[in-house]
Amino acid sequence: MDRTTLKDYSVWFVTGSQHLYGPEALKQVAEDSKRIVESLNSDGKMPTRIITRQTVTTKDEITRTLREASAEETCIGVIAWMHTFSPAKMWISGLSQLTKPLLQLHTQLRSGIPWDSIDMDYMNLHQTAHGGREFGFIGSRLRMERKVVVGHWGDSDVLARIDAWMRAAGAFADSRALKVARIGDNMRQVAVTEGDKVEAERVFGYSVNGYGVGDLVAYVNAVSDHETERLIDEYRSSYRIGDGIEGGEGARRLRAAAKIEIGLRAFLAEGGFKAFTTTFEDLHGLEQLPGIAVQRLMAAGIGFGPEGDWKTAALVRAMKVMGAGLPAGTTLMEDYTYHFDAERSLVLGAHMLEICPSVSGGEISIEVHPLGIGGKDDPVRLVFDGAPGPAVNVSVIDVGARFRMVLNEVEAIDPPKNLPCLPVARVVWDPIPDLATAAAAWIYAGGAHHTGYSQAVNAEHVTDFASMAGIELIRIDASSTVESVKNELRWNELYYHVKSGI
Ligand code: MN
């Protein structure tokens, strides 16, 4: 199953009611539910298919349906709608056993009130306004993480909010099955790339296991010359030929890079890994640090973290799934260097090599340049400028016994000038609300230097994902001040400490 398409998944639409209104009303409720789902499924509006389940009217029906949703592998979440009133004690058992994300769609069949014809029959059928409150009470009483979306089901805002939740649910389902290969350990002495892999598996579901770089080298050494030449042809036809490619040394380095890519793909495919890490401190047997290989694997939907950063690898993978099928890209990123300026301070984001070309704004060139660290031969890399436009930077850190997600909304811009001497892919952005506030808030929150950067995924996707995982999210956006974030951090420390219990 290719989980980056989201199309293999489904979401169940469950409508709650009861027998108080008679069979005619229940028939109408079922028809109306079907109509809403058909509309949501039409024109490929939604990233996954929505399946109408029967209207549930008793505790037994509710429990059975939500148990089935929990057990069904392709079901990534449940949308619940209370067209009428559905007494919520009937929902306690089912909701307590539901293991999939829940969205309460607080909508109504008709958008407006038919003022001239409204009577008590209409009122008894269109009871969302209080039926949804009864259902909402039990969700709060059970302390359930869930998303509540209010508005008419035909409105674009409502559709966008459901779409975001579905994408997050797809990423969460993927995360629960994800295998992360950690090739080599993490960069020595680095703090933020460490963490509790057991707790990560409990919270996010993904498993992280270590491999020696020699395990990868065996795959690289097994690559045939024919395969290598074919991939080099693909490189040459896909990118502008830049510095260092032509000539004897260039050809040799290109061959080494292509072999690494083919070997890495085979290693990941055979192990079923959809995310991985490398580290420049452990490259024994590889001629160069994997650069173009990592870039192209990320473009294919694989998550990556450098220097052993497995949390970022899994995060990039989750963001790839959330953004599946959307035109803009997602990549590993690192806040690299600043442009302090009285008018508009900026960040230049890049990495040693490994930025995904899906965030490129134009021409991509393939180049070879020396790399000062790692002690290996000059690596092949793709060089480009990132596309302008709104984006997010997201980090997951282990704050000791639990995880925190940090998000900053940013505005990527075209680099103010050409960067003729910088031989790596890069993105320039203006953090929101401004660099001084955003960077200080980020640092107080403990956000990492590595991030998942995306123009496809927005704050709502990430908020929904954090909610599904039940972890803290610190969101730095236009409404943030340093003091507001510091206060939120203090309050959250207490909340999550109490929430986790013993
Ligand atoms: Mn790094």
Short mmCIF file of C-alpha atoms and ligand atoms in Angstrom, two decimals:
data_model
loop_
_atom_site.label_atom_id
_atom_site.label_comp_id
_atom_site.label_asym_id
_atom_site.label_seq_id
_atom_site.Cartn_x
_atom_site.Cartn_y
_atom_site.Cartn_z
CA MET A 1 0.00 0.00 0.00
CA ASP A 2 1.44 3.36 -1.02
CA ARG A 3 0.37 5.40 1.92
CA THR A 4 1.52 8.73 0.51
CA THR A 5 -1.43 8.85 -1.87
CA LEU A 6 -4.02 8.75 0.94
CA LYS A 7 -6.36 7.13 -1.58
CA ASP A 8 -6.08 3.66 -0.07
CA TYR A 9 -7.61 4.94 3.14
CA SER A 10 -11.20 5.67 4.04
CA VAL A 11 -13.07 7.65 6.65
CA TRP A 12 -16.35 6.42 8.10
CA PHE A 13 -19.34 8.72 8.33
CA VAL A 14 -21.52 7.76 11.28
CA THR A 15 -24.83 9.49 11.91
CA GLY A 16 -26.33 9.34 15.36
CA SER A 17 -30.05 9.26 16.10
CA GLN A 18 -32.58 7.34 18.20
CA HIS A 19 -36.00 5.63 17.76
CA LEU A 20 -38.05 8.44 19.32
CA TYR A 21 -39.02 9.97 15.97
CA GLY A 22 -40.36 6.86 14.19
CA PRO A 23 -39.19 5.01 11.08
CA GLU A 24 -40.03 7.81 8.62
CA ALA A 25 -37.69 10.25 10.34
CA LEU A 26 -34.92 7.65 10.49
CA LYS A 27 -35.34 6.97 6.79
CA GLN A 28 -35.00 10.67 6.13
CA VAL A 29 -31.91 10.88 8.35
CA ALA A 30 -30.28 8.04 6.40
CA GLU A 31 -31.08 9.69 3.07
CA ASP A 32 -29.76 13.04 4.20
CA SER A 33 -26.52 11.46 5.46
CA LYS A 34 -26.06 9.73 2.14
CA ARG A 35 -26.62 12.98 0.30
CA ILE A 36 -23.97 14.79 2.33
CA VAL A 37 -21.43 12.00 1.87
CA GLU A 38 -22.11 11.80 -1.86
CA SER A 39 -21.45 15.51 -2.12
CA LEU A 40 -18.23 15.26 -0.10
CA ASN A 41 -17.05 12.35 -2.25
CA SER A 42 -17.86 14.03 -5.56
CA ASP A 43 -15.24 15.61 -7.80
CA GLY A 44 -12.40 14.13 -5.76
CA LYS A 45 -12.81 17.06 -3.34
CA MET A 46 -11.50 15.06 -0.42
CA PRO A 47 -8.16 13.27 -0.17
CA THR A 48 -9.76 9.99 0.95
CA ARG A 49 -13.06 8.27 0.35
CA ILE A 50 -15.85 8.71 2.89
CA ILE A 51 -17.99 5.67 3.56
CA THR A 52 -21.55 6.05 4.88
CA ARG A 53 -22.30 3.70 7.72
CA GLN A 54 -25.83 2.93 8.90
CA THR A 55 -27.52 5.43 11.19
CA VAL A 56 -26.83 4.33 14.75
CA THR A 57 -29.74 4.47 17.19
CA THR A 58 -28.82 2.25 20.15
CA LYS A 59 -25.89 1.66 22.46
CA ASP A 60 -25.26 -1.74 20.86
CA GLU A 61 -25.22 -0.35 17.31
CA ILE A 62 -22.92 2.47 18.31
CA THR A 63 -20.51 0.17 20.13
CA ARG A 64 -20.41 -2.33 17.27
CA THR A 65 -19.84 0.34 14.64
CA LEU A 66 -17.03 2.11 16.50
CA ARG A 67 -15.36 -1.21 17.34
CA GLU A 68 -15.45 -2.10 13.64
CA ALA A 69 -13.96 1.28 12.77
CA SER A 70 -11.15 0.64 15.26
CA ALA A 71 -10.43 -2.79 13.80
CA GLU A 72 -10.65 -1.89 10.11
CA GLU A 73 -7.10 -1.27 8.86
CA THR A 74 -8.02 1.09 6.03
CA CYS A 75 -10.31 3.23 8.22
CA ILE A 76 -8.29 6.23 9.46
CA GLY A 77 -11.00 8.06 11.32
CA VAL A 78 -14.67 8.58 12.05
CA ILE A 79 -16.83 11.59 11.23
CA ALA A 80 -19.84 11.76 13.52
CA TRP A 81 -22.92 13.82 12.76
CA MET A 82 -25.96 14.29 14.95
CA HIS A 83 -28.71 15.15 12.47
CA THR A 84 -31.17 14.60 15.29
CA PHE A 85 -30.78 14.07 19.02
CA SER A 86 -28.87 10.92 20.01
CA PRO A 87 -28.77 10.56 23.79
CA ALA A 88 -25.09 10.43 24.57
CA LYS A 89 -25.01 7.83 27.35
CA MET A 90 -25.51 5.43 24.42
CA TRP A 91 -22.12 6.63 23.08
CA ILE A 92 -19.98 6.07 26.19
CA SER A 93 -19.10 2.46 25.47
CA GLY A 94 -18.40 2.98 21.76
CA LEU A 95 -16.38 6.17 22.13
CA SER A 96 -14.36 4.60 24.95
CA GLN A 97 -13.36 1.80 22.60
CA LEU A 98 -12.70 3.96 19.55
CA THR A 99 -8.99 3.95 18.68
CA LYS A 100 -9.25 6.10 15.54
CA PRO A 101 -9.35 9.92 15.31
CA LEU A 102 -12.79 11.48 15.66
CA LEU A 103 -14.26 14.51 13.92
CA GLN A 104 -17.59 15.88 15.03
CA LEU A 105 -19.23 17.52 12.04
CA HIS A 106 -21.61 20.03 13.54
CA THR A 107 -23.60 20.70 10.41
CA GLN A 108 -27.18 20.83 9.22
CA LEU A 109 -28.77 19.54 6.03
CA ARG A 110 -30.04 22.99 5.04
CA SER A 111 -27.95 26.05 5.51
CA GLY A 112 -30.76 28.49 6.23
CA ILE A 113 -34.00 28.36 8.16
CA PRO A 114 -37.09 28.13 5.87
CA TRP A 115 -38.79 30.99 7.69
CA ASP A 116 -42.14 30.73 5.89
CA SER A 117 -42.63 27.00 6.19
CA ILE A 118 -40.79 25.97 9.34
CA ASP A 119 -42.92 23.84 11.66
CA MET A 120 -42.34 21.33 14.47
CA ASP A 121 -41.68 18.46 12.02
CA TYR A 122 -38.81 20.47 10.55
CA MET A 123 -37.55 21.35 14.02
CA ASN A 124 -37.62 17.68 15.12
CA LEU A 125 -35.58 16.56 12.12
CA HIS A 126 -32.99 19.35 12.11
CA GLN A 127 -31.71 19.20 15.66
CA THR A 128 -27.96 19.50 15.17
CA ALA A 129 -27.86 22.64 17.26
CA HIS A 130 -28.70 20.71 20.42
CA GLY A 131 -28.04 17.10 19.31
CA GLY A 132 -24.46 18.07 18.61
CA ARG A 133 -24.16 19.63 22.03
CA GLU A 134 -25.32 16.45 23.75
CA PHE A 135 -22.75 14.49 21.74
CA GLY A 136 -20.09 17.12 22.44
CA PHE A 137 -20.73 16.88 26.17
CA ILE A 138 -19.87 13.20 26.30
CA GLY A 139 -16.70 13.78 24.26
CA SER A 140 -15.61 16.36 26.81
CA ARG A 141 -16.76 14.21 29.72
CA LEU A 142 -14.59 11.36 28.36
CA ARG A 143 -11.67 13.81 27.86
CA MET A 144 -11.49 12.84 24.21
CA GLU A 145 -9.13 14.48 21.78
CA ARG A 146 -11.22 15.23 18.70
CA LYS A 147 -11.92 17.92 16.13
CA VAL A 148 -15.16 19.86 16.02
CA VAL A 149 -16.06 21.46 12.70
CA VAL A 150 -19.02 23.84 12.62
CA GLY A 151 -20.77 25.11 9.50
CA HIS A 152 -22.73 24.04 6.46
CA TRP A 153 -21.28 20.95 4.76
CA GLY A 154 -21.23 22.73 1.40
CA ASP A 155 -19.08 25.65 2.58
CA SER A 156 -15.50 25.74 1.35
CA ASP A 157 -14.20 26.61 4.84
CA VAL A 158 -15.88 23.52 6.28
CA LEU A 159 -14.53 21.34 3.47
CA ALA A 160 -11.01 22.68 4.04
CA ARG A 161 -11.19 21.86 7.74
CA ILE A 162 -12.40 18.31 7.05
CA ASP A 163 -9.72 17.94 4.37
CA ALA A 164 -7.00 19.00 6.83
CA TRP A 165 -8.24 16.52 9.43
CA MET A 166 -8.32 13.69 6.89
CA ARG A 167 -4.77 14.44 5.83
CA ALA A 168 -3.63 14.49 9.45
CA ALA A 169 -5.51 11.22 10.08
CA GLY A 170 -3.79 9.65 7.07
CA ALA A 171 -0.42 10.78 8.41
CA PHE A 172 -1.26 9.46 11.86
CA ALA A 173 -2.31 6.06 10.45
CA ASP A 174 0.91 5.99 8.43
CA SER A 175 2.92 6.96 11.50
CA ARG A 176 1.46 4.07 13.48
CA ALA A 177 2.82 1.63 10.87
CA LEU A 178 6.01 3.53 10.03
CA LYS A 179 9.44 1.93 10.22
CA VAL A 180 12.37 4.33 10.56
CA ALA A 181 15.87 3.09 9.68
CA ARG A 182 18.58 4.82 11.68
CA ILE A 183 21.77 4.30 9.70
CA GLY A 184 24.58 5.01 12.13
CA ASP A 185 23.94 6.67 15.49
CA ASN A 186 23.32 10.38 15.92
CA MET A 187 25.95 13.12 15.68
CA ARG A 188 28.11 12.89 18.78
CA GLN A 189 27.28 15.22 21.67
CA VAL A 190 24.18 16.67 20.00
CA ALA A 191 21.27 16.91 22.45
CA VAL A 192 18.11 17.61 20.48
CA THR A 193 18.43 14.64 18.14
CA GLU A 194 18.31 12.28 21.13
CA GLY A 195 15.08 11.01 22.60
CA ASP A 196 13.06 8.14 23.96
CA LYS A 197 12.35 5.74 21.11
CA VAL A 198 10.13 3.56 23.28
CA GLU A 199 7.94 6.53 24.22
CA ALA A 200 7.91 7.63 20.56
CA GLU A 201 6.54 4.24 19.55
CA ARG A 202 3.88 4.46 22.24
CA VAL A 203 2.81 7.97 21.22
CA PHE A 204 3.33 8.08 17.44
CA GLY A 205 3.38 4.36 16.70
CA TYR A 206 6.54 4.38 14.58
CA SER A 207 9.48 2.12 15.36
CA VAL A 208 13.07 3.30 15.10
CA ASN A 209 15.80 0.71 14.72
CA GLY A 210 19.50 1.11 14.11
CA TYR A 211 21.59 -0.29 11.25
CA GLY A 212 25.29 -0.14 10.67
CA VAL A 213 26.33 1.85 7.61
CA GLY A 214 27.89 -1.42 6.41
CA ASP A 215 24.37 -2.80 5.98
CA LEU A 216 23.75 -0.04 3.46
CA VAL A 217 27.20 -0.36 1.85
CA ALA A 218 26.43 -3.99 0.97
CA TYR A 219 23.46 -2.77 -1.08
CA VAL A 220 25.49 0.01 -2.72
CA ASN A 221 28.28 -2.40 -3.70
CA ALA A 222 25.76 -4.75 -5.28
CA VAL A 223 24.50 -2.09 -7.74
CA SER A 224 25.22 -2.95 -11.38
CA ASP A 225 26.97 -0.67 -13.86
CA HIS A 226 23.94 -0.85 -16.13
CA GLU A 227 21.57 0.45 -13.42
CA THR A 228 24.08 3.14 -12.56
CA GLU A 229 24.35 4.39 -16.15
CA ARG A 230 20.58 4.45 -16.47
CA LEU A 231 20.20 6.62 -13.37
CA ILE A 232 22.99 8.96 -14.51
CA ASP A 233 21.08 9.42 -17.78
CA GLU A 234 18.02 10.33 -15.71
CA TYR A 235 20.06 12.86 -13.70
CA ARG A 236 21.37 14.41 -16.90
CA SER A 237 17.94 14.73 -18.46
CA SER A 238 16.20 15.98 -15.31
CA TYR A 239 18.49 18.78 -14.12
CA ARG A 240 20.70 21.53 -15.45
CA ILE A 241 24.29 20.32 -15.52
CA GLY A 242 26.20 22.52 -13.09
CA ASP A 243 29.67 22.81 -11.61
CA GLY A 244 31.89 19.78 -11.26
CA ILE A 245 29.78 17.27 -13.19
CA GLU A 246 31.68 17.14 -16.46
CA GLY A 247 35.14 15.63 -16.61
CA GLY A 248 36.82 12.56 -15.17
CA GLU A 249 36.43 13.37 -11.47
CA GLY A 250 32.87 14.56 -12.00
CA ALA A 251 31.93 11.35 -13.83
CA ARG A 252 33.43 9.24 -11.05
CA ARG A 253 31.58 11.17 -8.36
CA LEU A 254 28.34 11.01 -10.31
CA ARG A 255 28.70 7.23 -10.54
CA ALA A 256 29.32 6.98 -6.80
CA ALA A 257 26.27 9.14 -6.06
CA ALA A 258 24.02 7.15 -8.39
CA LYS A 259 25.15 3.89 -6.81
CA ILE A 260 24.37 5.25 -3.36
CA GLU A 261 20.88 6.25 -4.50
CA ILE A 262 20.11 2.86 -6.02
CA GLY A 263 21.54 1.02 -3.03
CA LEU A 264 19.68 3.21 -0.56
CA ARG A 265 16.38 2.74 -2.41
CA ALA A 266 16.87 -1.03 -2.37
CA PHE A 267 17.82 -1.05 1.32
CA LEU A 268 14.74 1.01 2.26
CA ALA A 269 12.36 -0.92 -0.01
CA GLU A 270 13.50 -4.30 1.26
CA GLY A 271 13.12 -3.26 4.89
CA GLY A 272 9.81 -1.47 4.33
CA PHE A 273 11.29 1.79 5.64
CA LYS A 274 9.50 5.03 4.78
CA ALA A 275 11.90 7.21 6.78
CA PHE A 276 15.60 7.06 7.57
CA THR A 277 18.55 8.93 8.97
CA THR A 278 22.23 9.13 8.10
CA THR A 279 25.15 10.74 9.86
CA PHE A 280 28.29 12.23 8.36
CA GLU A 281 30.25 10.82 11.31
CA ASP A 282 29.62 7.27 10.16
CA LEU A 283 30.14 6.82 6.44
CA HIS A 284 32.59 3.90 6.40
CA GLY A 285 32.53 2.29 2.98
CA LEU A 286 30.60 5.10 1.27
CA GLU A 287 32.60 7.34 -1.05
CA GLN A 288 30.56 10.44 -0.27
CA LEU A 289 27.82 11.69 2.04
CA PRO A 290 24.46 10.77 0.47
CA GLY A 291 23.23 14.05 -1.01
CA ILE A 292 21.27 13.78 -4.23
CA ALA A 293 20.09 10.33 -3.12
CA VAL A 294 18.49 11.75 0.00
CA GLN A 295 17.03 14.69 -1.92
CA ARG A 296 15.39 12.44 -4.50
CA LEU A 297 14.13 9.97 -1.92
CA MET A 298 12.45 12.80 -0.04
CA ALA A 299 10.87 13.89 -3.33
CA ALA A 300 9.42 10.36 -3.54
CA GLY A 301 7.73 10.78 -0.15
CA ILE A 302 10.37 9.28 2.14
CA GLY A 303 11.07 11.03 5.45
CA PHE A 304 14.64 12.00 6.27
CA GLY A 305 16.56 13.30 9.26
CA PRO A 306 20.27 14.10 9.14
CA GLU A 307 22.82 13.39 11.89
CA GLY A 308 20.70 10.57 13.23
CA ASP A 309 17.67 12.79 13.82
CA TRP A 310 14.98 10.10 13.77
CA LYS A 311 12.24 12.36 15.22
CA THR A 312 12.66 14.73 12.29
CA ALA A 313 12.77 11.83 9.81
CA ALA A 314 9.40 10.58 11.08
CA LEU A 315 8.02 14.14 11.13
CA VAL A 316 9.07 14.82 7.52
CA ARG A 317 7.40 11.55 6.52
CA ALA A 318 4.20 12.54 8.35
CA MET A 319 4.22 15.93 6.64
CA LYS A 320 4.79 14.24 3.26
CA VAL A 321 1.65 12.16 3.85
CA MET A 322 -0.34 15.21 5.01
CA GLY A 323 0.65 17.07 1.85
CA ALA A 324 0.15 14.12 -0.53
CA GLY A 325 -1.18 15.19 -3.91
CA LEU A 326 -0.93 18.91 -3.16
CA PRO A 327 1.16 20.95 -5.58
CA ALA A 328 3.64 22.45 -3.09
CA GLY A 329 6.50 20.65 -1.41
CA THR A 330 7.80 19.42 1.94
CA THR A 331 11.38 18.94 3.08
CA LEU A 332 13.81 18.58 5.89
CA MET A 333 15.02 22.08 6.77
CA GLU A 334 17.48 23.75 9.08
CA ASP A 335 17.57 27.36 10.19
CA TYR A 336 21.08 28.04 8.91
CA THR A 337 21.96 31.74 8.98
CA TYR A 338 20.31 35.13 9.58
CA HIS A 339 19.93 38.38 7.73
CA PHE A 340 19.34 40.94 10.48
CA ASP A 341 17.78 44.04 9.06
CA ALA A 342 15.87 46.94 10.59
CA GLU A 343 13.12 46.65 7.95
CA ARG A 344 12.73 42.91 7.57
CA SER A 345 14.95 40.30 9.18
CA LEU A 346 15.19 36.99 7.37
CA VAL A 347 16.32 33.41 7.81
CA LEU A 348 18.28 31.50 5.22
CA GLY A 349 17.36 27.84 5.56
CA ALA A 350 19.49 25.07 4.08
CA HIS A 351 21.43 21.98 5.05
CA MET A 352 24.75 20.46 4.12
CA LEU A 353 23.03 18.92 1.10
CA GLU A 354 19.71 17.38 1.95
CA ILE A 355 16.86 19.71 0.95
CA CYS A 356 14.00 18.16 -1.04
CA PRO A 357 13.57 19.52 -4.58
CA SER A 358 9.78 19.51 -4.10
CA VAL A 359 10.16 22.99 -2.52
CA SER A 360 12.10 24.36 -5.48
CA GLY A 361 10.83 27.53 -7.08
CA GLY A 362 12.51 27.13 -10.45
CA GLU A 363 15.53 25.60 -12.10
CA ILE A 364 17.36 22.77 -10.35
CA SER A 365 20.99 22.11 -11.14
CA ILE A 366 23.09 19.06 -10.36
CA GLU A 367 26.50 19.99 -9.00
CA VAL A 368 29.57 18.65 -7.25
CA HIS A 369 31.44 20.67 -4.62
CA PRO A 370 33.75 19.82 -1.75
CA LEU A 371 32.15 19.27 1.67
CA GLY A 372 34.21 20.46 4.60
CA ILE A 373 32.95 17.86 7.06
CA GLY A 374 32.72 14.10 6.99
CA GLY A 375 36.16 13.54 5.45
CA LYS A 376 34.75 11.99 2.28
CA ASP A 377 34.90 12.69 -1.45
CA ASP A 378 33.01 15.67 -2.89
CA PRO A 379 29.28 14.81 -2.92
CA VAL A 380 26.76 15.34 -5.70
CA ARG A 381 23.81 17.53 -4.79
CA LEU A 382 20.84 19.37 -6.31
CA VAL A 383 21.04 23.15 -5.99
CA PHE A 384 18.05 25.49 -6.22
CA ASP A 385 16.17 28.36 -4.59
CA GLY A 386 12.97 27.60 -2.67
CA ALA A 387 9.62 28.85 -3.99
CA PRO A 388 8.12 31.96 -2.37
CA GLY A 389 4.86 31.82 -0.42
CA PRO A 390 3.43 30.86 2.97
CA ALA A 391 5.03 27.89 4.72
CA VAL A 392 5.44 26.28 8.11
CA ASN A 393 8.46 25.06 10.03
CA VAL A 394 7.71 22.26 12.48
CA SER A 395 9.86 20.57 15.09
CA VAL A 396 9.28 17.64 17.43
CA ILE A 397 11.39 17.50 20.57
CA ASP A 398 11.61 15.18 23.54
CA VAL A 399 11.29 17.32 26.66
CA GLY A 400 11.77 14.35 28.98
CA ALA A 401 8.95 11.84 29.41
CA ARG A 402 6.90 13.49 26.67
CA PHE A 403 7.04 15.18 23.27
CA ARG A 404 6.43 18.76 22.24
CA MET A 405 5.73 19.98 18.75
CA VAL A 406 6.67 23.53 17.82
CA LEU A 407 5.33 25.26 14.73
CA ASN A 408 6.17 28.61 13.19
CA GLU A 409 4.31 30.11 10.28
CA VAL A 410 6.71 31.81 7.87
CA GLU A 411 6.58 33.64 4.57
CA ALA A 412 9.14 32.34 2.08
CA ILE A 413 10.47 34.91 -0.36
CA ASP A 414 12.67 34.92 -3.42
CA PRO A 415 16.25 35.48 -2.23
CA PRO A 416 16.81 39.25 -2.37
CA LYS A 417 19.99 38.63 -4.38
CA ASN A 418 21.64 35.81 -6.29
CA LEU A 419 23.81 33.46 -4.25
CA PRO A 420 26.46 32.47 -6.80
CA CYS A 421 28.92 31.06 -4.24
CA LEU A 422 26.49 28.98 -2.16
CA PRO A 423 26.54 25.40 -3.49
CA VAL A 424 23.45 24.05 -1.67
CA ALA A 425 19.68 24.26 -2.03
CA ARG A 426 18.26 27.05 0.11
CA VAL A 427 15.07 28.82 1.10
CA VAL A 428 14.79 32.37 2.43
CA TRP A 429 11.89 33.23 4.70
CA ASP A 430 10.47 35.88 6.97
CA PRO A 431 9.22 34.30 10.19
CA ILE A 432 5.79 35.40 11.48
CA PRO A 433 5.22 37.65 13.34
CA ASP A 434 8.88 38.70 12.97
CA LEU A 435 12.28 37.11 13.43
CA ALA A 436 12.91 38.57 16.90
CA THR A 437 9.62 37.26 18.28
CA ALA A 438 9.52 33.97 16.40
CA ALA A 439 13.12 32.95 17.13
CA ALA A 440 12.90 33.90 20.81
CA ALA A 441 9.61 32.02 21.21
CA TRP A 442 11.07 29.03 19.33
CA ILE A 443 14.12 28.99 21.60
CA TYR A 444 12.04 29.26 24.80
CA ALA A 445 9.95 26.35 23.50
CA GLY A 446 13.11 24.32 22.90
CA GLY A 447 12.40 23.86 19.18
CA ALA A 448 15.19 22.09 17.27
CA HIS A 449 17.44 23.43 14.52
CA HIS A 450 16.11 20.69 12.24
CA THR A 451 12.52 21.06 11.06
CA GLY A 452 9.98 19.76 8.65
CA TYR A 453 9.36 22.66 6.27
CA SER A 454 6.31 22.66 4.04
CA GLN A 455 4.31 24.83 1.71
CA ALA A 456 1.72 22.06 1.29
CA VAL A 457 1.00 21.54 4.97
CA ASN A 458 -0.36 24.33 7.13
CA ALA A 459 -0.86 24.97 10.83
CA GLU A 460 -4.25 23.26 10.85
CA HIS A 461 -2.87 19.96 9.52
CA VAL A 462 -0.16 19.99 12.16
CA THR A 463 -2.57 20.99 14.93
CA ASP A 464 -4.85 18.08 14.03
CA PHE A 465 -1.91 15.67 13.92
CA ALA A 466 -0.64 16.80 17.35
CA SER A 467 -4.15 16.37 18.74
CA MET A 468 -4.38 12.81 17.38
CA ALA A 469 -1.04 11.97 18.98
CA GLY A 470 -2.17 13.70 22.18
CA ILE A 471 0.95 15.84 22.39
CA GLU A 472 1.62 19.49 23.12
CA LEU A 473 1.77 21.92 20.21
CA ILE A 474 3.26 25.38 20.56
CA ARG A 475 2.13 27.44 17.62
CA ILE A 476 4.04 30.64 16.81
CA ASP A 477 2.00 32.81 14.45
CA ALA A 478 0.72 36.35 13.92
CA SER A 479 -1.00 36.36 17.31
CA SER A 480 2.11 35.27 19.25
CA THR A 481 4.21 37.36 21.58
CA VAL A 482 7.24 36.08 23.44
CA GLU A 483 5.41 36.49 26.74
CA SER A 484 2.28 34.70 25.50
CA VAL A 485 4.37 31.72 24.41
CA LYS A 486 6.33 31.69 27.67
CA ASN A 487 3.08 31.65 29.62
CA GLU A 488 1.64 28.87 27.45
CA LEU A 489 4.78 26.82 28.08
CA ARG A 490 4.45 27.28 31.84
CA TRP A 491 0.78 26.32 31.88
CA ASN A 492 1.36 23.37 29.58
CA GLU A 493 4.13 22.04 31.81
CA LEU A 494 1.57 21.72 34.56
CA TYR A 495 -1.22 20.38 32.36
CA TYR A 496 0.85 17.65 30.71
CA HIS A 497 2.47 16.70 33.99
CA VAL A 498 -0.93 16.17 35.58
CA LYS A 499 -2.39 14.58 32.44
CA SER A 500 0.31 11.91 32.22
CA GLY A 501 -0.28 10.81 35.81
CA ILE A 502 2.02 8.23 37.29
MN MN B 1 21.84 19.35 10.64
#
